[in-house]
Amino acid sequence: MSTLTEHPHPEQIRVAVSTVIFSLRRDPGDDRARVVMPLVRRTRDPFEGRWALPGGWLGDVEGMEAAASRTLAETTGLAPSYLEQLYAFGDVDRSPTRVVSIVYWALVREDESRATAQENVAWFDATTHPELAFDHDHIVRYALWRLRNKVGYSRIAHGLLPDLFTLADLREVYEAILGRRLDPANFRRQVEGSATLIPTDERRGGSHRPARLYRYNHDVELAERGPLPD
Amino acid sequence: MSTLTEHPHPEQIRVAVSTVIFSLRRDPGDDRARVVMPLVRRTRDPFEGRWALPGGWLGDVEGMEAAASRTLAETTGLAPSYLEQLYAFGDVDRSPTRVVSIVYWALVREDESRATAQENVAWFDATTHPELAFDHDHIVRYALWRLRNKVGYSRIAHGLLPDLFTLADLREVYEAILGRRLDPANFRRQVEGSATLIPTDERRGGSHRPARLYRYNHDVELAERGPLPD
């Protein structure tokens, strides 16, 4: 109880926002898609020259998500329709001065992610990238862990797909996120056994066997699918 | 881009921590358990006399979870073994001055929750309580929503149960969290069809048909139960 009298000095703590944006990228010649993210090269100390997550200070009359959107747009030109709060990072030694960072994240489709052409911005593989400024390596690892977990019980992959997609498209998203190959037949069985996808009458491709297009079933509220995990 | 020159004044923002502690309570005569939480009566402005979540300022050389534990112990005497970060709340108008609150939460078993006997602390029903200080009504509603969602895909109910429990114990936890009755036969079928519980050889009760005791199966990693929700 004595700590109440120790005067925590909250005025010496500053609040920043950062953003992790994930997208998929398949370059010519790649046989699989990769998860990529935009980084910004720092032009001043601390960590001058190091790559970091897009971000900046929270304004004193600005909402936190608004600050994340603003700083993301200022640094990268990206404007995702939706940002979700990922986590607040506040370790004492994560920066030379005491900074609490509220981190937001979003998934953008590949066509949206091509929009950026700012100075000091580049897209990097989310698992193999240069060492980042501050604790941003830790933040990216956490965001990837959340992404991999979340893909198991939500329709988060939707954020990386167009409205209509083939099962091969969907499997490619899962493979990129999970970082491993999935058996096509098992994958098809699991998808078809769930109520989360709706087959359409449309097909794609001029090949000898055009693939059926699917869409997500928005009537299924995954969070309310029963009192217990199946 | 011009907003970069608007000087966000982050030094005018202070960081606080708050804690939502949920427990179950069944008073004599109650036919079902309720979700309850401890609140602290404010003894100074703003909101003097109003009930609020336990919390306080983040110290400038103190980790955020440590600050949450410290302020929780100082105000309520509670010391849960584990706190999880719930969310960071930072709306501009949530307090007379600009405050970003990092909120932690935990579930404690009924026997742990009886430990508190501090002044200006009381346990309240999590759904029917007096209007709280600041945006704490909003925070509690969000925590309850997360609790109800999470019960669908995690073993969060474990935090409210002893190591060994009957199916009726488990169902009571689900009923308290979800706020509705569940059919005992359906519930038993769902539980027995899942790999999350392990039946033991022990039974409880001196009644004519003592109930089997179960424990959680820690070998099942729910977050990795496959690439798609079942």
mmCIF file of C-alpha atoms in Angstrom, chain A residues 12-230:
data_model
loop_
_atom_site.group_PDB
_atom_site.id
_atom_site.type_symbol
_atom_site.label_atom_id
_atom_site.label_comp_id
_atom_site.label_asym_id
_atom_site.label_seq_id
_atom_site.Cartn_x
_atom_site.Cartn_y
_atom_site.Cartn_z
ATOM 1 C CA GLN A 12 6.727 11.567 -18.056
ATOM 2 C CA ILE A 13 5.058 8.922 -20.227
ATOM 3 C CA ARG A 14 4.102 9.621 -23.827
ATOM 4 C CA VAL A 15 1.594 7.739 -25.970
ATOM 5 C CA ALA A 16 2.311 6.737 -29.564
ATOM 6 C CA VAL A 17 0.377 4.715 -32.137
ATOM 7 C CA SER A 18 1.769 2.188 -34.621
ATOM 8 C CA THR A 19 0.188 0.055 -37.302
ATOM 9 C CA VAL A 20 0.880 -3.443 -38.614
ATOM 10 C CA ILE A 21 -0.551 -3.878 -42.114
ATOM 11 C CA PHE A 22 -0.479 -7.385 -43.552
ATOM 12 C CA SER A 23 -1.023 -8.245 -47.175
ATOM 13 C CA LEU A 24 -0.252 -11.147 -49.502
ATOM 14 C CA ARG A 25 2.253 -10.885 -52.307
ATOM 15 C CA ARG A 26 3.159 -13.318 -55.046
ATOM 16 C CA ASP A 27 5.900 -12.100 -57.298
ATOM 17 C CA PRO A 28 6.409 -13.480 -60.820
ATOM 18 C CA GLY A 29 8.021 -16.890 -60.505
ATOM 19 C CA ASP A 30 6.935 -17.444 -56.877
ATOM 20 C CA ASP A 31 5.074 -20.702 -56.441
ATOM 21 C CA ARG A 32 3.344 -19.508 -53.301
ATOM 22 C CA ALA A 33 2.131 -16.286 -51.703
ATOM 23 C CA ARG A 34 3.936 -14.599 -48.815
ATOM 24 C CA VAL A 35 2.643 -12.402 -45.989
ATOM 25 C CA VAL A 36 4.155 -8.933 -46.402
ATOM 26 C CA MET A 37 3.977 -5.665 -44.449
ATOM 27 C CA PRO A 38 4.979 -2.037 -45.104
ATOM 28 C CA LEU A 39 7.824 -0.537 -43.073
ATOM 29 C CA VAL A 40 9.122 3.017 -42.852
ATOM 30 C CA ARG A 41 12.816 3.900 -42.730
ATOM 31 C CA ARG A 42 13.572 6.196 -39.785
ATOM 32 C CA THR A 43 15.170 9.489 -40.743
ATOM 33 C CA ARG A 44 16.139 10.567 -37.229
ATOM 34 C CA ASP A 45 17.319 9.275 -33.896
ATOM 35 C CA PRO A 46 16.697 7.009 -32.127
ATOM 36 C CA PHE A 47 17.357 4.164 -34.554
ATOM 37 C CA GLU A 48 18.079 6.458 -37.533
ATOM 38 C CA GLY A 49 18.251 4.411 -40.742
ATOM 39 C CA ARG A 50 16.495 1.403 -39.175
ATOM 40 C CA TRP A 51 13.113 0.201 -40.522
ATOM 41 C CA ALA A 52 10.104 0.588 -38.236
ATOM 42 C CA LEU A 53 6.331 0.165 -38.204
ATOM 43 C CA PRO A 54 4.362 3.161 -39.506
ATOM 44 C CA GLY A 55 3.230 5.386 -36.631
ATOM 45 C CA GLY A 56 3.628 8.560 -34.639
ATOM 46 C CA TRP A 57 2.471 10.458 -31.556
ATOM 47 C CA LEU A 58 -1.114 10.440 -30.380
ATOM 48 C CA GLY A 59 -2.538 13.948 -30.588
ATOM 49 C CA ASP A 60 -4.022 15.321 -27.368
ATOM 50 C CA VAL A 61 -7.422 15.931 -29.001
ATOM 51 C CA GLU A 62 -7.337 12.978 -31.371
ATOM 52 C CA GLY A 63 -8.829 9.486 -30.997
ATOM 53 C CA MET A 64 -6.372 6.605 -30.995
ATOM 54 C CA GLU A 65 -7.689 4.868 -34.116
ATOM 55 C CA ALA A 66 -7.819 8.260 -35.868
ATOM 56 C CA ALA A 67 -4.178 8.825 -34.944
ATOM 57 C CA ALA A 68 -3.265 5.376 -36.284
ATOM 58 C CA SER A 69 -5.064 6.109 -39.577
ATOM 59 C CA ARG A 70 -3.511 9.563 -39.850
ATOM 60 C CA THR A 71 0.060 8.443 -39.205
ATOM 61 C CA LEU A 72 -0.341 5.428 -41.493
ATOM 62 C CA ALA A 73 -1.588 7.646 -44.323
ATOM 63 C CA GLU A 74 1.122 10.247 -43.733
ATOM 64 C CA THR A 75 3.947 7.722 -43.819
ATOM 65 C CA THR A 76 2.732 5.136 -46.351
ATOM 66 C CA GLY A 77 -0.263 6.549 -48.233
ATOM 67 C CA LEU A 78 -2.296 3.499 -47.175
ATOM 68 C CA ALA A 79 -5.898 3.968 -46.042
ATOM 69 C CA PRO A 80 -7.449 0.613 -45.012
ATOM 70 C CA SER A 81 -11.195 0.755 -44.455
ATOM 71 C CA TYR A 82 -10.872 -0.709 -40.971
ATOM 72 C CA LEU A 83 -8.218 -0.838 -38.253
ATOM 73 C CA GLU A 84 -8.456 -3.166 -35.277
ATOM 74 C CA GLN A 85 -6.634 -2.573 -32.026
ATOM 75 C CA LEU A 86 -3.977 -5.257 -31.633
ATOM 76 C CA TYR A 87 -2.356 -4.572 -28.251
ATOM 77 C CA ALA A 88 -0.780 -1.862 -26.105
ATOM 78 C CA PHE A 89 2.979 -2.205 -25.645
ATOM 79 C CA GLY A 90 4.480 -0.418 -22.668
ATOM 80 C CA ASP A 91 7.657 -2.078 -21.411
ATOM 81 C CA VAL A 92 9.804 0.405 -19.518
ATOM 82 C CA ASP A 93 12.895 -0.089 -21.733
ATOM 83 C CA ARG A 94 11.272 -0.354 -25.161
ATOM 84 C CA SER A 95 12.418 3.158 -26.120
ATOM 85 C CA PRO A 96 15.072 5.596 -24.780
ATOM 86 C CA THR A 97 12.227 7.622 -23.234
ATOM 87 C CA ARG A 98 9.077 6.074 -21.750
ATOM 88 C CA VAL A 99 6.589 5.466 -24.544
ATOM 89 C CA VAL A 100 3.378 3.427 -24.490
ATOM 90 C CA SER A 101 2.441 2.398 -28.033
ATOM 91 C CA ILE A 102 -1.126 1.489 -28.930
ATOM 92 C CA VAL A 103 -0.775 -0.785 -31.949
ATOM 93 C CA TYR A 104 -3.488 -1.248 -34.570
ATOM 94 C CA TRP A 105 -3.563 -3.758 -37.396
ATOM 95 C CA ALA A 106 -5.354 -4.443 -40.644
ATOM 96 C CA LEU A 107 -5.286 -6.824 -43.584
ATOM 97 C CA VAL A 108 -5.398 -5.328 -47.062
ATOM 98 C CA ARG A 109 -5.893 -7.084 -50.370
ATOM 99 C CA GLU A 110 -2.987 -7.213 -52.779
ATOM 100 C CA ASP A 111 -4.491 -4.631 -55.143
ATOM 101 C CA GLU A 112 -4.902 -2.142 -52.268
ATOM 102 C CA SER A 113 -1.353 -2.727 -51.077
ATOM 103 C CA ARG A 114 0.164 -1.685 -54.405
ATOM 104 C CA ALA A 115 -0.981 1.897 -53.850
ATOM 105 C CA THR A 116 1.978 2.982 -51.770
ATOM 106 C CA ALA A 117 4.796 4.841 -53.485
ATOM 107 C CA GLN A 118 6.164 7.037 -50.721
ATOM 108 C CA GLU A 119 9.754 7.793 -49.954
ATOM 109 C CA ASN A 120 11.375 5.642 -47.266
ATOM 110 C CA VAL A 121 8.599 3.056 -47.419
ATOM 111 C CA ALA A 122 8.968 -0.532 -48.588
ATOM 112 C CA TRP A 123 7.160 -3.846 -48.259
ATOM 113 C CA PHE A 124 8.964 -6.642 -46.449
ATOM 114 C CA ASP A 125 8.319 -10.309 -45.884
ATOM 115 C CA ALA A 126 6.676 -10.485 -42.433
ATOM 116 C CA THR A 127 8.870 -13.379 -41.296
ATOM 117 C CA THR A 128 12.206 -12.449 -42.907
ATOM 118 C CA HIS A 129 12.965 -8.767 -42.581
ATOM 119 C CA PRO A 130 15.895 -6.694 -41.270
ATOM 120 C CA GLU A 131 16.091 -6.041 -37.536
ATOM 121 C CA LEU A 132 13.587 -3.301 -36.716
ATOM 122 C CA ALA A 133 13.738 -0.203 -34.491
ATOM 123 C CA PHE A 134 12.494 -0.246 -30.876
ATOM 124 C CA ASP A 135 10.605 -3.453 -29.944
ATOM 125 C CA HIS A 136 8.987 -3.647 -33.361
ATOM 126 C CA ASP A 137 10.399 -7.131 -34.070
ATOM 127 C CA HIS A 138 8.521 -8.299 -30.991
ATOM 128 C CA ILE A 139 5.346 -6.504 -32.101
ATOM 129 C CA VAL A 140 5.462 -8.061 -35.581
ATOM 130 C CA ARG A 141 5.993 -11.551 -34.127
ATOM 131 C CA TYR A 142 3.004 -11.019 -31.843
ATOM 132 C CA ALA A 143 0.838 -9.796 -34.745
ATOM 133 C CA LEU A 144 1.789 -12.862 -36.813
ATOM 134 C CA TRP A 145 0.974 -15.138 -33.876
ATOM 135 C CA ARG A 146 -2.437 -13.492 -33.513
ATOM 136 C CA LEU A 147 -3.039 -13.786 -37.252
ATOM 137 C CA ARG A 148 -2.225 -17.511 -37.201
ATOM 138 C CA ASN A 149 -4.419 -18.109 -34.158
ATOM 139 C CA LYS A 150 -7.276 -16.044 -35.440
ATOM 140 C CA VAL A 151 -7.411 -17.841 -38.760
ATOM 141 C CA GLY A 152 -8.539 -20.908 -36.774
ATOM 142 C CA TYR A 153 -11.771 -19.472 -35.431
ATOM 143 C CA SER A 154 -12.700 -16.415 -37.464
ATOM 144 C CA ARG A 155 -13.135 -15.382 -41.041
ATOM 145 C CA ILE A 156 -10.078 -13.162 -40.913
ATOM 146 C CA ALA A 157 -8.806 -14.607 -44.216
ATOM 147 C CA HIS A 158 -11.712 -12.750 -45.808
ATOM 148 C CA GLY A 159 -9.740 -9.515 -45.478
ATOM 149 C CA LEU A 160 -7.195 -10.849 -47.954
ATOM 150 C CA LEU A 161 -9.648 -12.169 -50.540
ATOM 151 C CA PRO A 162 -12.000 -10.649 -53.098
ATOM 152 C CA ASP A 163 -15.738 -11.213 -52.601
ATOM 153 C CA LEU A 164 -15.696 -14.312 -54.813
ATOM 154 C CA PHE A 165 -12.829 -16.777 -54.654
ATOM 155 C CA THR A 166 -11.930 -20.367 -55.411
ATOM 156 C CA LEU A 167 -11.016 -22.940 -52.792
ATOM 157 C CA ALA A 168 -7.459 -22.790 -54.155
ATOM 158 C CA ASP A 169 -7.413 -19.019 -53.497
ATOM 159 C CA LEU A 170 -8.595 -19.604 -49.939
ATOM 160 C CA ARG A 171 -6.092 -22.401 -49.360
ATOM 161 C CA GLU A 172 -3.301 -20.155 -50.614
ATOM 162 C CA VAL A 173 -4.230 -17.538 -47.989
ATOM 163 C CA TYR A 174 -4.189 -20.156 -45.231
ATOM 164 C CA GLU A 175 -0.877 -21.557 -46.454
ATOM 165 C CA ALA A 176 0.722 -18.102 -46.512
ATOM 166 C CA ILE A 177 -0.522 -17.278 -43.008
ATOM 167 C CA LEU A 178 0.312 -20.657 -41.482
ATOM 168 C CA GLY A 179 3.616 -20.918 -43.339
ATOM 169 C CA ARG A 180 3.043 -24.503 -44.468
ATOM 170 C CA ARG A 181 1.361 -26.486 -47.214
ATOM 171 C CA LEU A 182 -2.121 -27.895 -46.631
ATOM 172 C CA ASP A 183 -3.458 -31.027 -48.255
ATOM 173 C CA PRO A 184 -5.944 -29.877 -50.950
ATOM 174 C CA ALA A 185 -8.378 -32.765 -50.421
ATOM 175 C CA ASN A 186 -8.448 -32.386 -46.625
ATOM 176 C CA PHE A 187 -8.808 -28.660 -46.970
ATOM 177 C CA ARG A 188 -11.755 -29.019 -49.348
ATOM 178 C CA ARG A 189 -13.424 -31.478 -46.988
ATOM 179 C CA GLN A 190 -13.070 -29.167 -43.991
ATOM 180 C CA VAL A 191 -14.354 -26.161 -45.893
ATOM 181 C CA GLU A 192 -17.305 -28.015 -47.371
ATOM 182 C CA GLY A 193 -18.167 -29.432 -43.954
ATOM 183 C CA SER A 194 -18.408 -25.976 -42.415
ATOM 184 C CA ALA A 195 -21.210 -23.465 -42.833
ATOM 185 C CA THR A 196 -18.836 -20.542 -43.305
ATOM 186 C CA LEU A 197 -18.669 -20.661 -47.114
ATOM 187 C CA ILE A 198 -21.420 -20.536 -49.701
ATOM 188 C CA PRO A 199 -20.797 -22.050 -53.159
ATOM 189 C CA THR A 200 -22.016 -19.874 -56.025
ATOM 190 C CA ASP A 201 -23.013 -20.934 -59.541
ATOM 191 C CA GLU A 202 -20.087 -19.013 -60.983
ATOM 192 C CA ARG A 203 -16.837 -20.549 -62.107
ATOM 193 C CA ARG A 204 -13.505 -19.113 -63.081
ATOM 194 C CA GLY A 205 -10.851 -19.925 -65.589
ATOM 195 C CA GLY A 206 -10.666 -21.080 -69.157
ATOM 196 C CA SER A 207 -8.939 -24.312 -68.200
ATOM 197 C CA HIS A 208 -10.408 -27.723 -68.898
ATOM 198 C CA ARG A 209 -12.096 -27.712 -65.469
ATOM 199 C CA PRO A 210 -12.996 -24.178 -64.320
ATOM 200 C CA ALA A 211 -13.028 -23.793 -60.523
ATOM 201 C CA ARG A 212 -16.199 -22.957 -58.611
ATOM 202 C CA LEU A 213 -16.331 -19.559 -56.909
ATOM 203 C CA TYR A 214 -17.328 -19.253 -53.260
ATOM 204 C CA ARG A 215 -18.267 -16.397 -50.965
ATOM 205 C CA TYR A 216 -18.300 -16.040 -47.184
ATOM 206 C CA ASN A 217 -21.554 -16.712 -45.357
ATOM 207 C CA HIS A 218 -22.155 -13.614 -43.276
ATOM 208 C CA ASP A 219 -25.151 -15.222 -41.567
ATOM 209 C CA VAL A 220 -22.856 -17.421 -39.514
ATOM 210 C CA GLU A 221 -21.860 -15.565 -36.385
ATOM 211 C CA LEU A 222 -18.758 -17.531 -35.498
ATOM 212 C CA ALA A 223 -18.514 -16.119 -32.011
ATOM 213 C CA GLU A 224 -21.933 -17.542 -31.169
ATOM 214 C CA ARG A 225 -21.695 -20.991 -32.611
ATOM 215 C CA GLY A 226 -22.481 -22.708 -29.303
ATOM 216 C CA PRO A 227 -21.423 -22.853 -25.721
ATOM 217 C CA LEU A 228 -18.382 -25.028 -26.338
ATOM 218 C CA PRO A 229 -15.628 -25.326 -28.899
ATOM 219 C CA ASP A 230 -16.321 -28.250 -31.213
#
